Each structure stands twice: as structure tokens, then as C-alpha cells.
Amino acid sequence: MKLEAGQVGVVTGAANGIGRAVAAALVDRGLRVAVADVDADALEQTAADLGDQVIAVPTDVAELDQVRALADRTLAAFGRVDLVVNNAGVGAGGPSWAIDPANWNRVWSVNVGGVVNGIHVFTPHLIAAGHGHIVNTASLAGLTVGMFGAPYAASKSAIIAISESLRGELGLIAPDVGVTVVCPGPVDTQMFRGLTELAAPDGAAQQSETMPPEVLAQLAPMMDAIAEMAKDIVPTGRAAEIILAAVESGKLYATTHPVMAHAARERVDTILESFGSPAG
Ligand SMILES: NC(=O)c1ccc[n+]([C@@H]2O[C@H](COP(=O)([O-])OP(=O)(O)OC[C@H]3O[C@@H](n4cnc5c(N)ncnc54)[C@H](O)[C@@H]3O)[C@@H](O)[C@H]2O)c1
């Protein structure tokens, strides 16, 4: 979908990080934008910073009623919706067995539930309009084999599956409504900075509250990998441009780090090997 002045975007998780950068890039292109976030104070500040073409709608994306209210407020203010960016997300880490089930549920209800709610509420409006685009933010963690972040990786894998399904369905029913799934590597936001702080020498002390010491001792290689990844961190503005370029070119996947393609390839290769050769 070509992005044009006068169109309307909705961006969740827009008080900070990638979401805020996407909202700013849309305003730069002349779109009007509804920004949504659970952090009402930061959201208000973001909307004020981005100017008078932006409305702030405090929203917990895990709550269907609140996402419905987000759509109502957007349509009341702007009269249309062209682009929906389901970006809000949270993380949780640790060994899979040691993560509190409440934490699994929290990650699932925000990351997956938020995307599902966004799709459920906004897709009928885009179908009725006959055009539009939905962006769902997954992660490189949803494409690759990882460790110590199973709730997050599982939620992001689910978002990829949901997005592929939605794209196929809309391809049949409303071909001018596009779908993109974003799989960023490290982007310079609070979320990634939190991870690198854990990987810092004194970060281990924080983890020791949640992880058994014998597990903690085995984490050094993963922490080294996070520190290594941080060297390739991209600014939020660059991530936003990659996302909007994917929207405009109708790409299914938007990724930020060509250097990490090998990680996705390793998983695919493992799957392909399991099939063996057609001859058996
Ligand atoms: N930063 C990275 O390296 C990276 C990498 C891959 C994927 N991602 C994904 O990108 C998206 C944006 O993350 P970010 O790095 O900008 O993080 P961030 O923490 O800077 O921003 C996330 C925003 O989502 C909001 N949020 C959290 N729960 C919410 C809820 N229930 N309802 C509404 N808003 C909520 C937060 O208040 C925050 O403003 C997330 O989905 C994240 O998983 C980030």
C-alpha cells in the first residue's frame, strides 16, 4: 500500500521504542495517527511531541474492549483507518521450567492476544474500505532457535503463523488489504537495553533472584551472544523505515539484520533434513 498524506494509521505500543518511531515516520509522511499504549503518561508525551495530527488513546491491547474503544476513538477523530501496526509487546526470560506460569500468560495475552485483538477489531474496517495494511510485530526470536526466552519466542512464532494465515485469507477475500510481519533483530529500545543490562557483569546478580544458581552458571555463552548482538543494534528510526518500506512494497516479512539470516537458515535446514530426499 502506498502511504499518502491524509491516510490514517493506528500504532500500538507507540509511547516508546519502535512504535513511537513508526508513528513519527507516519506523521512525517503526512498521515494522521492514533497512538496507543498502556503507559498513559508516556503516551501523552509522545502524542504531544508528534504534533496535532496525532491522538493518544490509552489502551491495554490484551483487553478486547479497550482495542474496540481504540477503533471507535480513531474513527470518531479521523473517519477512516488505512494502516494498523500491532506493535505492543513484552518479554520474559529464564529456563522454560522456572518461568512462573503467570508470566507465560502475561506474555501470551499481550503479545499474541494484542495482535489477535487488533486483527479482530480492525480487519473488518479495512475489508469494508477495500484497501489497507496490517503490520504485526514478531521478532527474529520467532524465526530462530533460541533459549531462555521461550514465552517470548513462542509468542513471536505464533504472531508469524497468524500473520501468514491472515495474509493468505485476505489475499483471497480482500486482495488490496496487505499484511506484513516484522521480525527485528536488536533495535535500540528500552526492551533491548533491558536485555543487555542483564548480560552486563552485574546483571547476573539480578538474574540470580529468578534463576537457580546451577542454571545461572550455564548462561555465560548466551550472555556473550547478547553482548555480541548488541554490536549490531539498529536505531529505532531505521527500523521504522524498514517497516514502512515493507508496507509500501507489500512484503510479507520485514527484517532488520541481513547478518542474522544464517540463524533462520539453520532452523529451516534442520527441518528440511528431517524430510530426507524424495527418493527416501
Ligand atoms: N527492541 C528490539 O530489539 C526488538 C527485537 C525484536 C522484536 N521487538 C518487538 O518490537 C515491539 C516493540 O518493542 P520495543 O523494542 O520498541 O519495546 P519498548 O519496550 O521500547 O516499547 C514497547 C511499548 O509497548 C507498550 N506496551 C506493553 N504492554 C502493552 C499493552 N498491554 N498494551 C499496550 N501497550 C503495551 C509499552 O508500554 C511500551 O511503550 C515489541 O513487540 C517487541 O517484542 C523488539
Coordinates of N, CA and C in Angstrom, one line a residue, residues 265-277:
R265 N 18.2 -19.7 8.6 CA 18.5 -20.7 7.7 C 18.8 -22.0 8.5
E266 N 19.5 -21.9 9.6 CA 19.8 -23.1 10.4 C 18.5 -23.9 10.8
R267 N 17.5 -23.2 11.2 CA 16.3 -23.8 11.6 C 15.6 -24.5 10.4
V268 N 15.6 -23.8 9.3 CA 14.9 -24.3 8.0 C 15.7 -25.5 7.6
D269 N 17.1 -25.4 7.6 CA 17.9 -26.6 7.2 C 17.6 -27.8 8.0
T270 N 17.5 -27.6 9.3 CA 17.2 -28.7 10.2 C 15.9 -29.4 9.9
I271 N 14.9 -28.6 9.6 CA 13.6 -29.1 9.2 C 13.7 -29.8 7.9
L272 N 14.4 -29.2 6.9 CA 14.5 -29.9 5.6 C 15.2 -31.2 5.6
E273 N 16.2 -31.2 6.5 CA 17.0 -32.5 6.6 C 16.1 -33.6 7.1
S274 N 15.1 -33.3 8.0 CA 14.3 -34.3 8.6 C 13.4 -35.0 7.5
F275 N 13.1 -34.3 6.4 CA 12.3 -34.8 5.3 C 13.1 -35.9 4.5
G276 N 14.4 -35.8 4.5 CA 15.2 -36.7 3.7 C 15.1 -36.3 2.2
S277 N 15.6 -37.2 1.4 CA 15.4 -36.9 -0.1 C 14.1 -37.5 -0.5

